[in-house]
Coordinates of C-alpha atoms in Angstrom, one line a residue:
X652 CA -74.0 2.9 11.3
X653 CA -73.8 6.6 11.6
X654 CA -70.5 7.1 9.9
X655 CA -71.7 5.1 6.9
X656 CA -74.9 6.9 6.4
X657 CA -72.8 10.4 6.5
X658 CA -70.7 8.9 3.9
X659 CA -73.4 7.8 1.8
X660 CA -75.1 11.2 2.2
X661 CA -71.8 13.0 1.1
X662 CA -71.6 10.6 -2.0
X663 CA -75.5 11.5 -2.9
X664 CA -74.6 15.5 -2.3
X665 CA -71.6 14.9 -4.8
X666 CA -73.8 13.2 -7.4
X667 CA -76.6 16.1 -7.1
X668 CA -74.1 18.6 -7.7
X669 CA -73.0 16.9 -10.8
X670 CA -76.6 16.5 -11.8
X671 CA -77.3 20.2 -11.0
X672 CA -74.4 21.3 -13.1
X673 CA -75.4 19.3 -16.0
X674 CA -79.0 20.1 -15.8
X675 CA -77.8 23.9 -15.7
X676 CA -75.9 23.4 -18.8
X677 CA -78.6 21.6 -20.7
X678 CA -81.3 24.6 -20.3
X679 CA -78.6 27.5 -20.9
X680 CA -78.6 29.2 -24.3
X681 CA -75.3 30.9 -23.1
X682 CA -72.8 29.4 -21.0
X683 CA -69.9 32.0 -19.5
X684 CA -66.6 30.3 -18.9
X685 CA -64.1 32.4 -16.9
X686 CA -60.6 31.8 -17.8
X687 CA -57.6 33.6 -16.4
X688 CA -55.1 34.5 -19.3
X689 CA -52.4 32.8 -18.2
X690 CA -54.3 29.5 -17.9
X691 CA -55.0 29.0 -21.6
X692 CA -53.4 25.8 -22.6
X693 CA -53.3 24.4 -19.1
X694 CA -55.0 21.1 -18.7
X695 CA -57.1 21.5 -15.4
X696 CA -57.2 25.3 -14.9
X697 CA -58.9 25.5 -18.4
X698 CA -61.6 23.2 -17.4
X699 CA -60.8 21.0 -20.4
X700 CA -61.8 17.4 -18.6
X701 CA -65.3 19.2 -17.8
X702 CA -65.7 20.2 -21.3
X703 CA -65.1 17.1 -22.6
X704 CA -67.3 15.4 -20.3
X705 CA -70.0 18.1 -20.8
X706 CA -69.5 17.4 -25.0
X707 CA -70.1 13.7 -24.4
X708 CA -73.3 13.8 -22.1
X709 CA -74.8 16.7 -24.0
X710 CA -74.8 14.5 -27.2
X711 CA -76.1 11.2 -25.6
X712 CA -79.0 12.9 -23.5
X713 CA -80.2 15.7 -25.7
X714 CA -81.0 16.3 -29.4
X715 CA -78.9 18.4 -31.4
X716 CA -79.1 22.0 -30.1
X717 CA -76.5 24.8 -30.4
X718 CA -75.5 26.3 -26.7
X719 CA -73.1 29.2 -26.9
X720 CA -69.7 28.8 -25.0
X721 CA -68.7 32.1 -24.3
X722 CA -65.2 32.2 -23.1
X723 CA -64.4 35.3 -20.9
X724 CA -60.4 35.7 -20.5
X725 CA -59.6 38.0 -17.8
X726 CA -56.7 39.7 -16.9
X727 CA -55.4 39.9 -20.7
X728 CA -51.9 40.2 -21.2
X729 CA -50.0 42.0 -24.1
X730 CA -50.9 39.2 -26.3
X731 CA -53.5 40.3 -29.0
X732 CA -56.9 38.7 -28.5
X733 CA -56.6 37.2 -31.9
X734 CA -53.7 34.9 -30.9
X735 CA -55.4 34.0 -27.3
X736 CA -58.3 33.0 -29.4
X737 CA -56.8 31.2 -31.8
X738 CA -54.9 29.2 -29.0
X739 CA -58.2 28.4 -27.2
X740 CA -60.2 27.3 -30.3
X741 CA -57.2 25.0 -31.0
X742 CA -57.5 23.3 -27.4
X743 CA -61.6 23.2 -28.0
X744 CA -61.6 21.4 -31.4
X745 CA -58.9 19.0 -29.9
X746 CA -61.1 18.1 -27.2
X747 CA -64.1 17.9 -29.5
X748 CA -62.1 15.6 -31.9
X749 CA -60.8 13.1 -28.9
X750 CA -64.7 12.9 -27.5
X751 CA -66.3 9.4 -27.7
X752 CA -69.4 10.1 -30.0
X753 CA -72.5 7.9 -30.9
X754 CA -72.2 6.2 -34.4
X755 CA -74.9 8.5 -35.7
X756 CA -73.0 11.7 -34.8
X757 CA -69.5 10.2 -35.5
X758 CA -68.7 12.8 -37.8
X759 CA -70.8 15.8 -36.4
X760 CA -68.8 19.1 -36.3
X761 CA -68.5 21.0 -33.2
X762 CA -70.7 23.7 -34.9
X763 CA -73.6 21.3 -34.7
X764 CA -74.0 21.6 -30.9
X765 CA -72.0 24.5 -30.0
X766 CA -71.3 28.3 -31.0
X767 CA -67.9 29.3 -29.6
X768 CA -67.2 33.0 -28.7
X769 CA -64.2 34.5 -27.0
X770 CA -63.8 37.8 -25.6
X771 CA -61.4 39.3 -23.1
X772 CA -61.5 41.7 -20.0
X773 CA -58.6 43.8 -18.7
X774 CA -57.0 43.4 -15.2
X775 CA -59.2 44.4 -12.5
X776 CA -56.4 45.1 -10.0
X777 CA -54.3 47.0 -13.0
X778 CA -57.1 48.7 -14.8
X779 CA -60.5 48.9 -12.7
X780 CA -62.2 51.4 -14.7
X781 CA -61.7 49.7 -17.7
X782 CA -62.4 46.7 -16.5
X783 CA -66.0 47.9 -15.4
X784 CA -66.5 49.6 -18.9
X785 CA -65.8 46.2 -20.6
X786 CA -68.0 44.3 -18.3
X787 CA -70.6 46.9 -19.0
X788 CA -70.0 46.3 -22.6
X789 CA -70.5 42.4 -22.3
X790 CA -73.5 42.7 -20.2
X791 CA -75.2 44.8 -22.8
X792 CA -74.2 42.5 -25.7
X793 CA -75.5 39.6 -24.3
X794 CA -78.9 41.7 -23.6
X795 CA -78.9 42.7 -27.2
X796 CA -78.4 39.6 -28.6
X797 CA -81.2 38.1 -26.9
X798 CA -83.5 40.9 -27.7
X799 CA -82.7 40.7 -31.3
X800 CA -82.3 37.0 -31.7
X801 CA -78.5 37.2 -32.5
X802 CA -76.0 34.6 -33.0
X803 CA -74.4 34.8 -29.4
X804 CA -78.1 33.5 -27.9
X805 CA -77.8 30.3 -29.7
X806 CA -80.2 28.8 -32.2
X807 CA -83.1 28.9 -29.9
X808 CA -84.3 25.5 -31.0
X809 CA -85.3 24.5 -27.4
X810 CA -87.9 27.6 -27.0
X811 CA -91.1 26.4 -25.8
X812 CA -94.3 28.1 -24.5
X813 CA -94.5 29.3 -21.1
X814 CA -97.2 26.6 -20.4
X815 CA -94.8 23.8 -21.4
X816 CA -91.6 25.2 -19.7
X817 CA -92.0 23.2 -16.3
X818 CA -92.9 20.1 -18.3
X819 CA -89.6 20.5 -20.5
X820 CA -87.7 21.0 -17.3
X821 CA -89.2 18.0 -15.7
X822 CA -87.9 15.6 -19.0
X823 CA -84.8 17.2 -18.8
X824 CA -84.2 16.6 -15.1
X825 CA -85.5 13.0 -15.5
X826 CA -82.8 12.4 -18.3
X827 CA -80.0 13.7 -16.3
X828 CA -81.1 11.7 -13.0
X829 CA -81.3 8.5 -15.3
X830 CA -78.0 8.8 -16.8
X831 CA -75.8 6.1 -15.1
X832 CA -72.6 7.1 -16.7
X833 CA -72.5 10.9 -15.6
X834 CA -69.0 11.7 -14.5
X835 CA -68.8 15.2 -13.9
X836 CA -66.1 16.3 -11.4
X837 CA -67.8 17.3 -8.0
X838 CA -67.5 21.2 -7.8
X839 CA -65.5 20.9 -4.5
X840 CA -63.0 18.9 -6.0
X841 CA -62.4 21.3 -8.9
X842 CA -62.4 24.2 -6.4
X843 CA -59.8 22.3 -4.0
X844 CA -57.6 21.7 -6.8
X845 CA -57.6 25.2 -7.9
X846 CA -57.7 26.7 -4.6
X847 CA -54.8 24.2 -3.1
X848 CA -52.8 24.7 -5.8
X849 CA -53.0 28.6 -5.4
X850 CA -52.1 28.0 -1.8
X851 CA -49.2 25.9 -2.3
X852 CA -47.7 27.9 -5.0
X853 CA -47.8 31.2 -2.5
X854 CA -46.1 29.0 0.1
X855 CA -43.2 28.1 -2.4
X856 CA -43.1 31.9 -3.3
X857 CA -42.7 32.7 0.1
X858 CA -40.4 30.0 1.1
X859 CA -37.8 31.1 -1.9
X860 CA -37.8 34.7 -0.7
X861 CA -37.6 33.9 3.2
X862 CA -35.0 36.1 4.8
X863 CA -33.7 33.6 7.2
X864 CA -33.7 31.2 4.4
X865 CA -31.8 33.5 2.1
X866 CA -29.5 34.2 4.7
X867 CA -28.6 30.6 5.5
X868 CA -28.1 29.8 1.8
X869 CA -25.4 32.8 1.6
X870 CA -23.8 31.4 4.5
X871 CA -23.4 27.6 3.2
X872 CA -22.0 29.2 0.1
X873 CA -19.3 30.9 2.2
X874 CA -18.6 27.4 4.2
X875 CA -19.7 25.0 6.6
X876 CA -22.5 26.0 8.7
X877 CA -23.1 24.2 12.2
X878 CA -26.6 23.4 12.7
X879 CA -27.5 23.7 9.2
X880 CA -30.7 21.0 9.4
X881 CA -31.8 22.6 12.6
X882 CA -32.0 25.9 11.2
X883 CA -33.4 24.8 7.9
X884 CA -36.3 22.6 9.5
X885 CA -38.5 25.1 11.0
X886 CA -38.5 27.3 8.1
X887 CA -40.0 24.6 5.6
X888 CA -42.5 23.3 8.3
X889 CA -43.6 26.7 9.1
X890 CA -44.8 27.1 5.2
X891 CA -46.3 23.7 5.4
X892 CA -48.0 24.3 8.5
X893 CA -49.4 27.6 7.1
X894 CA -50.5 25.4 4.1
X895 CA -52.4 22.8 6.6
X896 CA -54.1 25.5 8.3
X897 CA -55.4 27.5 4.7
X898 CA -56.4 24.2 3.1
X899 CA -58.2 22.5 6.0
X900 CA -61.6 22.9 4.7
X901 CA -60.8 21.5 1.0
X902 CA -61.2 18.2 -0.4
X903 CA -59.0 15.8 1.6
X904 CA -57.5 13.8 -1.4
X905 CA -56.9 16.9 -3.2
X906 CA -55.3 18.6 -0.2
X907 CA -52.9 16.0 0.7
X908 CA -52.0 15.5 -3.0
X909 CA -51.1 19.2 -3.0
X910 CA -49.1 19.0 0.2
X911 CA -47.0 16.4 -0.8
X912 CA -46.2 18.1 -4.0
X913 CA -45.4 21.3 -2.1
X914 CA -43.2 19.4 0.1
X915 CA -41.5 18.0 -2.8
X916 CA -41.0 21.6 -4.6
X917 CA -39.7 22.8 -1.1
X918 CA -36.9 20.0 -1.1
X919 CA -36.4 21.1 -4.4
X920 CA -35.5 24.5 -3.5
X921 CA -33.2 23.9 -0.8
X922 CA -31.2 20.6 -2.5
X923 CA -28.6 22.7 -3.9
X924 CA -27.7 24.2 -0.7
X925 CA -27.6 20.6 0.8
X926 CA -25.4 19.7 -1.9
X927 CA -22.9 22.4 -0.9
X928 CA -23.1 21.4 2.6
X929 CA -22.1 17.9 1.8
X930 CA -19.2 19.3 -0.2
X931 CA -17.9 21.2 2.8
X932 CA -18.5 18.1 5.1
X933 CA -16.4 15.9 2.6
X934 CA -13.8 18.7 2.3
X935 CA -13.4 18.8 5.9
X936 CA -13.5 15.0 6.6
X937 CA -10.6 14.9 3.8
X938 CA -8.6 17.6 5.6
X939 CA -9.0 15.8 9.0
X940 CA -7.8 12.5 7.3
X941 CA -4.7 13.9 6.1
X942 CA -3.8 15.5 9.6
X943 CA -4.8 12.5 11.5
X944 CA -2.7 10.1 9.5
X945 CA 0.3 12.3 9.4
X946 CA 0.2 12.6 13.1
X947 CA -0.2 8.9 13.5
X948 CA 2.7 8.3 11.6
X949 CA 4.9 10.7 13.7
X950 CA 3.8 8.8 16.6
X951 CA 5.5 5.6 15.5
X952 CA 2.2 3.8 14.4
X953 CA 2.2 1.5 11.3
X954 CA 1.0 2.9 8.4
X955 CA -1.8 0.5 7.6
X956 CA -3.3 0.8 11.0
X957 CA -2.9 4.6 11.1
X958 CA -4.8 4.7 7.7
X959 CA -7.8 2.8 9.0
X960 CA -8.0 4.6 12.2
X961 CA -7.8 7.9 10.6
X962 CA -10.4 6.9 7.9
X963 CA -12.8 5.6 10.6
X964 CA -12.5 8.6 12.8
X965 CA -12.8 11.3 9.6
X966 CA -16.0 9.1 8.3
X967 CA -17.6 9.3 11.6
X968 CA -17.3 13.1 11.5
X969 CA -18.7 13.1 8.1
X970 CA -21.6 10.7 9.0
X971 CA -22.4 13.1 11.8
X972 CA -22.5 16.2 9.9
X973 CA -24.7 14.7 7.6
X974 CA -27.2 13.9 10.4
X975 CA -26.8 17.7 11.3
X976 CA -27.4 18.8 7.7
X977 CA -30.6 16.5 7.0
X978 CA -34.4 17.5 7.9
X979 CA -37.2 15.4 8.8
X980 CA -38.9 15.8 5.6
X981 CA -35.8 14.3 3.5
X982 CA -33.1 11.7 4.6
X983 CA -30.2 13.3 3.1
X984 CA -28.7 11.1 0.6
X985 CA -25.0 11.3 0.9
X986 CA -24.1 7.8 -0.3
X987 CA -22.5 9.1 -3.3
X988 CA -20.9 11.6 -1.6
X989 CA -19.6 9.2 1.1
X990 CA -18.4 7.2 -1.6
X991 CA -16.6 9.5 -3.1
X992 CA -14.9 10.8 0.0
X993 CA -13.8 7.0 0.7
X994 CA -12.0 6.9 -2.8
X995 CA -10.3 10.5 -2.1
X996 CA -9.2 9.1 1.1
X997 CA -7.8 6.0 -0.7
X998 CA -5.9 8.2 -3.3
X999 CA -4.3 10.4 -0.4
X1000 CA -3.5 7.3 1.4
X1001 CA -1.9 5.8 -1.8
X1002 CA 0.0 8.9 -2.3
X1003 CA 1.3 8.9 1.1
X1004 CA 2.4 5.3 0.8
X1005 CA 4.2 5.7 -2.2
X1006 CA 6.0 8.8 -0.8
X1007 CA 6.6 7.1 2.3
X1008 CA 7.9 3.8 0.6
X1009 CA 10.1 6.1 -1.9
X1010 CA 11.7 7.5 1.3
X1011 CA 12.5 4.0 2.8
X1012 CA 13.7 2.7 -0.5
X1013 CA 16.0 5.7 -0.9
X1014 CA 17.2 5.7 2.5
X1015 CA 17.9 1.8 2.4
X1016 CA 19.6 2.1 -1.3
X1017 CA 21.9 4.8 0.5
X1018 CA 22.6 2.6 3.1
X1019 CA 23.4 -0.4 0.8
X1020 CA 25.5 1.9 -1.3
X1021 CA 27.7 2.9 1.8
X1022 CA 28.1 -0.7 2.9
X1023 CA 29.1 -1.9 -0.5
X1024 CA 31.3 0.9 -1.7
X1025 CA 34.5 0.5 0.7
X1026 CA 34.7 -3.2 0.6
X1027 CA 34.1 -3.5 -3.2
X1028 CA 36.6 -0.6 -4.1
X1029 CA 39.2 -2.6 -1.6
X1030 CA 38.5 -5.9 -3.6
X1031 CA 38.8 -4.2 -7.1
X1032 CA 41.7 -2.5 -6.3
X1033 CA 43.4 -5.7 -4.8
X1034 CA 42.4 -7.5 -8.1
X1035 CA 43.1 -10.8 -6.9
X1036 CA 42.3 -14.1 -8.3
X1037 CA 39.1 -14.5 -6.1
X1038 CA 38.1 -11.1 -6.9
X1039 CA 34.5 -12.0 -8.5
X1040 CA 33.8 -14.6 -6.1
X1041 CA 34.6 -12.1 -3.2
X1042 CA 32.2 -9.5 -4.9
X1043 CA 29.2 -12.1 -5.4
X1044 CA 29.5 -12.9 -1.6
X1045 CA 29.3 -9.2 -0.8
X1046 CA 26.4 -8.6 -3.2
X1047 CA 24.6 -11.4 -1.6
X1048 CA 25.2 -10.7 2.2
X1049 CA 24.7 -6.8 1.9
X1050 CA 21.5 -7.3 0.1
X1051 CA 20.2 -9.8 2.4
X1052 CA 20.7 -7.2 5.3
X1053 CA 19.0 -4.4 3.2
X1054 CA 16.3 -6.9 2.2
X1055 CA 15.6 -7.6 6.0
X1056 CA 15.8 -4.3 7.1
X1057 CA 13.2 -3.4 4.1
X1058 CA 11.0 -6.3 5.1
X1059 CA 10.7 -5.4 8.8
X1060 CA 9.9 -1.6 7.8
X1061 CA 7.3 -2.3 5.3
X1062 CA 5.5 -4.7 7.5
X1063 CA 3.1 -2.0 8.7
X1064 CA 2.0 -1.1 5.1
X1065 CA 0.4 -4.4 4.5
X1066 CA 1.3 -4.7 1.1
X1067 CA 0.4 -7.3 -1.6
X1068 CA 3.2 -9.9 -1.7
X1069 CA 3.7 -9.4 -5.5
X1070 CA 4.6 -5.7 -4.6
X1071 CA 7.0 -6.4 -1.9
X1072 CA 8.7 -8.9 -4.0
X1073 CA 9.1 -6.4 -6.7
X1074 CA 10.6 -4.0 -4.5
X1075 CA 12.8 -6.5 -3.0
X1076 CA 14.2 -7.4 -6.5
X1077 CA 14.7 -3.6 -7.0
X1078 CA 17.1 -3.7 -3.9
X1079 CA 19.1 -6.6 -5.1
X1080 CA 19.4 -5.1 -8.4
X1081 CA 20.7 -2.2 -7.1
X1082 CA 23.3 -3.8 -4.9
X1083 CA 24.7 -5.4 -8.5
X1084 CA 24.4 -2.0 -10.3
X1085 CA 26.7 -0.5 -7.4
X1086 CA 29.2 -3.3 -7.9
X1087 CA 28.9 -3.1 -11.9
X1088 CA 29.5 0.8 -11.8
X1089 CA 32.6 0.2 -9.8
X1090 CA 34.0 -2.4 -11.6
X1091 CA 33.4 -0.2 -14.8
X1092 CA 35.4 2.5 -13.2
X1093 CA 38.1 0.2 -12.1
X1094 CA 38.4 -1.5 -15.2
X1095 CA 39.0 1.6 -17.1
X1096 CA 41.9 0.9 -19.7
X1097 CA 44.4 3.2 -17.9
X1098 CA 43.7 1.9 -14.3
X1099 CA 44.0 -1.7 -15.7
X1100 CA 47.3 -1.0 -17.1
X1101 CA 48.6 0.6 -14.3
X1102 CA 47.4 -2.1 -11.9
X1103 CA 49.3 -4.6 -14.1
X1104 CA 52.6 -2.6 -14.1
X1105 CA 52.5 -2.4 -10.5
X1106 CA 51.8 -6.2 -10.0
X1107 CA 54.6 -6.6 -12.7
X1108 CA 57.3 -4.6 -10.8
X1109 CA 56.3 -6.2 -7.4
X1110 CA 56.4 -9.8 -9.0
X1111 CA 59.6 -8.9 -10.7
X1112 CA 61.4 -6.8 -8.4
X1113 CA 60.8 -9.1 -5.3
X1114 CA 61.0 -12.7 -4.3
X1115 CA 58.3 -14.9 -2.8
X1116 CA 59.4 -13.6 0.8
X1117 CA 58.7 -10.0 -0.3
X1118 CA 62.3 -9.4 -0.3
X1119 CA 64.1 -7.2 -3.0
X1120 CA 66.0 -9.2 -5.8
X1121 CA 69.6 -8.7 -6.2
X1122 CA 70.8 -9.5 -9.8
X1123 CA 73.8 -11.6 -9.1
X1124 CA 73.8 -13.5 -12.3
X1125 CA 72.4 -16.6 -10.9
X1126 CA 68.7 -15.5 -11.3
X1127 CA 66.7 -16.9 -14.2
X1128 CA 65.2 -13.6 -15.6
X1129 CA 63.3 -15.7 -18.2
X1130 CA 61.2 -17.6 -15.9
X1131 CA 60.6 -14.4 -13.4
X1132 CA 59.4 -12.4 -16.2
X1133 CA 57.0 -15.2 -17.5
X1134 CA 55.7 -15.4 -13.8
X1135 CA 55.3 -12.0 -13.5
X1136 CA 53.5 -11.9 -17.0
X1137 CA 51.4 -14.6 -15.9
X1138 CA 50.3 -12.6 -12.8
X1139 CA 49.5 -9.6 -15.1
X1140 CA 47.6 -11.5 -17.4
X1141 CA 45.3 -12.6 -14.8
X1142 CA 44.5 -9.1 -13.8
X1143 CA 43.6 -8.4 -17.5
X1144 CA 41.3 -11.5 -17.4
X1145 CA 39.6 -10.6 -14.2
X1146 CA 39.1 -7.0 -15.3
X1147 CA 37.7 -7.9 -18.8
X1148 CA 34.2 -8.8 -17.9
X1149 CA 31.6 -8.8 -15.2
X1150 CA 31.1 -12.0 -13.3
X1151 CA 28.4 -11.4 -10.7
X1152 CA 26.8 -14.6 -12.1
X1153 CA 28.4 -18.2 -11.6
X1154 CA 29.0 -18.6 -15.3
X1155 CA 32.1 -20.3 -16.9
X1156 CA 34.0 -18.2 -19.9
X1157 CA 37.3 -18.9 -22.0
X1158 CA 38.6 -15.2 -21.6
X1159 CA 41.6 -16.3 -19.6
X1160 CA 42.4 -18.8 -22.3
X1161 CA 42.0 -16.6 -25.1
X1162 CA 44.4 -14.0 -23.4
X1163 CA 46.9 -16.7 -22.6
X1164 CA 48.1 -16.7 -26.2
X1165 CA 49.2 -13.1 -25.6
X1166 CA 52.2 -14.7 -23.8
X1167 CA 53.4 -16.7 -26.6
X1168 CA 53.3 -13.9 -29.4
X1169 CA 55.7 -11.5 -30.3
X1170 CA 54.8 -7.9 -30.4
X1171 CA 54.5 -6.9 -33.9
X1172 CA 52.6 -4.6 -36.1
X1173 CA 50.8 -6.5 -38.8
X1174 CA 51.3 -5.5 -42.5
X1175 CA 48.4 -4.2 -44.3
X1176 CA 48.0 -7.7 -46.4
X1177 CA 47.5 -9.3 -43.3
X1178 CA 45.1 -7.2 -41.7
X1179 CA 42.2 -8.6 -43.6
X1180 CA 42.4 -12.1 -42.2
X1181 CA 43.5 -11.0 -38.9
X1182 CA 39.9 -11.1 -37.2
X1183 CA 39.6 -14.6 -38.5
X1184 CA 42.9 -15.9 -37.3
X1185 CA 42.9 -14.0 -33.8
X1186 CA 40.0 -14.1 -31.5
X1187 CA 41.6 -11.4 -29.5
X1188 CA 40.9 -8.9 -32.5
X1189 CA 37.2 -9.2 -32.1
X1190 CA 35.1 -6.4 -30.4
X1191 CA 33.2 -8.8 -28.0
X1192 CA 33.8 -12.1 -26.2
X1193 CA 32.1 -15.2 -26.6
X1194 CA 29.4 -16.5 -23.8
X1195 CA 29.7 -12.7 -22.6
X1196 CA 26.8 -10.3 -23.3
X1197 CA 27.8 -6.7 -24.3
X1198 CA 26.1 -5.3 -21.1
X1199 CA 28.9 -7.4 -19.0
X1200 CA 31.8 -6.7 -20.9
X1201 CA 34.3 -4.3 -19.5
X1202 CA 37.5 -4.7 -21.8
X1203 CA 36.8 -5.9 -25.4
X1204 CA 39.3 -8.4 -26.8
X1205 CA 40.9 -6.1 -29.0
X1206 CA 41.1 -3.6 -26.1
X1207 CA 42.9 -6.2 -24.0
X1208 CA 45.2 -7.1 -26.6
X1209 CA 46.0 -3.2 -27.3
X1210 CA 46.7 -2.8 -23.3
X1211 CA 48.8 -6.1 -23.6
X1212 CA 51.0 -4.5 -26.1
X1213 CA 51.3 -1.3 -24.3
X1214 CA 52.1 -3.0 -20.8
X1215 CA 55.1 -5.0 -22.9
X1216 CA 56.5 -1.9 -24.0
X1217 CA 56.3 0.0 -21.0
X1218 CA 57.8 -2.8 -18.8
X1219 CA 60.6 -3.9 -21.2
X1220 CA 63.1 -1.4 -20.1
X1221 CA 62.7 -3.0 -16.3
X1222 CA 63.6 -6.3 -17.8
X1223 CA 66.7 -4.7 -19.8
X1224 CA 67.9 -3.1 -16.6
X1225 CA 67.9 -6.4 -14.7
X1226 CA 69.6 -8.3 -17.5
X1227 CA 72.1 -5.4 -17.6
X1228 CA 72.8 -5.5 -13.9
X1229 CA 73.4 -9.4 -14.3

């Protein structure tokens, strides 16, 4: 019960303070309002809410009478008084226009109730002598106005004889007490608001200039600071504790609110340094990730496994660093920094993965090239009838071996299936490219012609048992020449196009017509119709793409003509020997 009675007593005291303040305003001719020069324009420091309430209550309780509001601006700066006064009068007029007025006084001007005067005093600390002189002048000014009935003393409508003074005071006090809507701020709340804010501002100022904090801030700029949170925490707590000591006797609600604001402002002071610490922690974690991943790969561990292990370890280090950098008053929000760090790690891992896969592909391609080169060159050099089927088998089997080796090596990367498929296709295409490149080189006109001449010499000069022929006159040279030409024509047909895909073509059929022709140079009048009559006069083969063409039809015909011309002497010598 005592606790509730005390609360009620406190409430009554607060109400009495409000009533006393209004009573004093109601019976005063002059009210001095002390304003710090720098507070002009500020909501609470300039007593705007109080003035608003005073205006409302004065109009409601009392008949219009002028009271002089004398605003005393202390610690005047270099700003001329006329400018300060102009701003102050604008604020007062604004308050008056916003005040809810009784209907009868709705359009009443401020001048019906108040005289507003403004003076300024110099700074007591900076110019003590001048300050005292100005105060003395103000004192004399007020005294003179009262003695002469000047404007500063108001309209003096409330002046009554001394015998009735007690009664009028009782009536005014009764009117104040019976007011149910009186809402003047408690004096202690106003004092607490101003004083607690001053204490908080002083603590914040001292924090900004604290030597330990300034040294810590410089250290953070240079690099990672171990124990950052442990060093920073007592600095902030010391100023919060000092605020608590100095504000302990002020209103609890005001004191706590200002303390919370002080804490938020203190955190704003250190937030940049915390962000810098997060940057250092992220850089350290990313560097650790790179080193750990490289070491794990050197130890022969799988790529994806190494990435996960290194990321897990580096993230744990980062989280511990964030805990070390945080303080009790604020949980350091490292979510965005952590998210970015994870993204940076993925970027690094992707870059290393690309490099590793590129090296792996280059290695397997080189091995595939080496495995194909010898056998392919050998098959091309032989130029047998089964050349392209043999080359197709070589491409198939060597590609299969390369793909198997690649699949085994790439399993640890845990790649997407579609990406693996694309890389496998790249290997198979590489195998084809190796064969195609070798085939183009082997099918060069001079090499093909040389290969045909060698084949002709072997077939024409040696029998089926590889024994040299002796031209005794019994041999059928025409048949032997025809057989030799047939073998050479097959070489020309084989070397005319790439046949790594099982597709039928008519190249050999078209080239067979060369054995039935007599070598001759067409006349000019026949050349215009030559292409239409002779398919070998064309620059492309039917059913063969330009990419797969090694020797065009017209080039084949030209090579055959050269071949017949350069082997004719061999035939003539045989006939001569017979």
